Amino acid sequence: MPLDLLLRRALLAGQPGREVDIAISDGRIAAIEPHVAAECPAEDLGGRLVLPGFVETHIHLDKSCILDRCRAEHGTLEEAIAQVAAAKRAFTEEDVYDRARRTLEKAIVQGTTSMRTHAEVDPRVGLRSFDAIRRLKADYAWAIDLELCVFPQEGMLNDPGTEELLIEACEKGADLIGGCPYTDSDPNGQIERIFDIAQRFDLDIDFHLDFDLDPTWMHLDEVCRQTARRRWGGRVAIGHVTKLSAIEPGRLDQIGRRLADAGVAVTVLPATDLFLMGSGHHHSVPRGVAPAHRLIEHGVTCSLATNNVLNPFTPFGDCSLIRMANLYANVMRLRRTADIAHCLDMVTTQAARLMNLPDYGLAVGNPADLIVLDCQNATSAVAELSQPLLGIKRGRQSFSHAVPILHPP
Ligand SMILES: [Zn+2]
């Protein structure tokens, strides 16, 4: 078989000290062997770690980069929703496309090769954000697989016209549907309707859920119930779930088993959760980050993701998923090298499982989607925020960074 590219001396996660060559042909991985003999363009990776690309399971491209038109004075969830609700009336398709493009390009050069973005749909913004991101998805397919999740940020049953717009977006090709019961006047009613739409269009579901620190009630109970009733296990994810940071370990174990049994996955958004939770506290501020690594022990699929970039929900962000893995490990005070390494799973293999990505992973026959990190193993990648040096999407190089060079006197 004629090869297009050969990557020499790669290290794979979980296989320390065993360098391999990765051969690429026709956009796919043709071989992974200790030594591949071939006459084709080759790159010596010098014993660096190769991963199958980062998977961003939860980001809002449509409302990124709007800090210049919003206030973030109180740093509360209510303020952030209200500020964006006002700003988005002025969103045009071109404006959304331009800001989303800048954010998407950042993610690509940080090594993200698959992404699920949310897009708000309601009578204020109509389908303008949805249409902009659909164009972006097509324009950047050479670098990233972009999945578009439409959702009602400001509620649905309280917001006439929203459900019709969501259905119109699904008819026009939305990849999945999201929900946000905490802003709805009838949270369980919204959950029911979102499941109805998902079943009608055969779509996965991704809820924003249980985004506060009051552990006395949770919408995840209703989501688990509906997931089981509709046999939608493996197709439902919930994001934030910061309430899980406010419960004692025994109850967390119970909920972990419940989520695993129902087939409901969890996404933790460390940057936003740290920024918005506990804003009423002036000292001993709670962190508000759900302990995903504890849920994984019960068999729950869990990912870490970026959520918001440069807006009132999170006025920070460079779209680096290695940064999210490092932030999470730091906040959770992980100490064992294996626990730190597992944070990398939550932005790669676990994240790919949450999104039900077919053909993800470094294996012969899979698409040649991969990135090269400037390190030797998963623990160093997370601990030292190792930077991706180059990325390949379906066999074609999609970005590169130069290795830093010191210039001593
Ligand atoms: Zn979100």
CSV table of N, CA and C and ligand atoms in Angstrom, one decimal, residues 58 60 118 151 208 240 269 307-308, ligand 1:
chain,number,residue,atom,x,y,z
A,58,HIS,N,-18.1,20.4,25.1
A,58,HIS,CA,-19.1,21.4,25.5
A,58,HIS,C,-18.4,22.8,25.4
A,60,HIS,N,-19.4,27.1,23.8
A,60,HIS,CA,-20.4,28.0,23.2
A,60,HIS,C,-19.7,28.9,22.3
A,118,HIS,N,-22.6,24.2,21.6
A,118,HIS,CA,-24.0,24.6,21.8
A,118,HIS,C,-24.3,25.9,21.0
A,151,PHE,N,-30.1,24.7,21.8
A,151,PHE,CA,-30.7,24.6,23.1
A,151,PHE,C,-31.3,25.9,23.5
A,208,HIS,N,-27.9,21.3,30.1
A,208,HIS,CA,-27.2,22.1,31.2
A,208,HIS,C,-28.0,21.9,32.4
A,240,HIS,N,-22.2,20.6,33.8
A,240,HIS,CA,-22.0,21.4,35.1
A,240,HIS,C,-22.3,20.4,36.3
A,269,LEU,N,-17.2,21.5,33.7
A,269,LEU,CA,-16.7,22.7,33.1
A,269,LEU,C,-15.9,23.5,34.1
A,307,ASN,N,-16.5,25.1,27.9
A,307,ASN,CA,-17.8,25.9,28.1
A,307,ASN,C,-17.7,27.3,27.5
A,308,ASN,N,-17.3,28.3,28.2
A,308,ASN,CA,-17.3,29.6,27.7
A,308,ASN,C,-15.9,30.3,27.6
B,1,ZN,ZN,-22.6,25.5,28.6
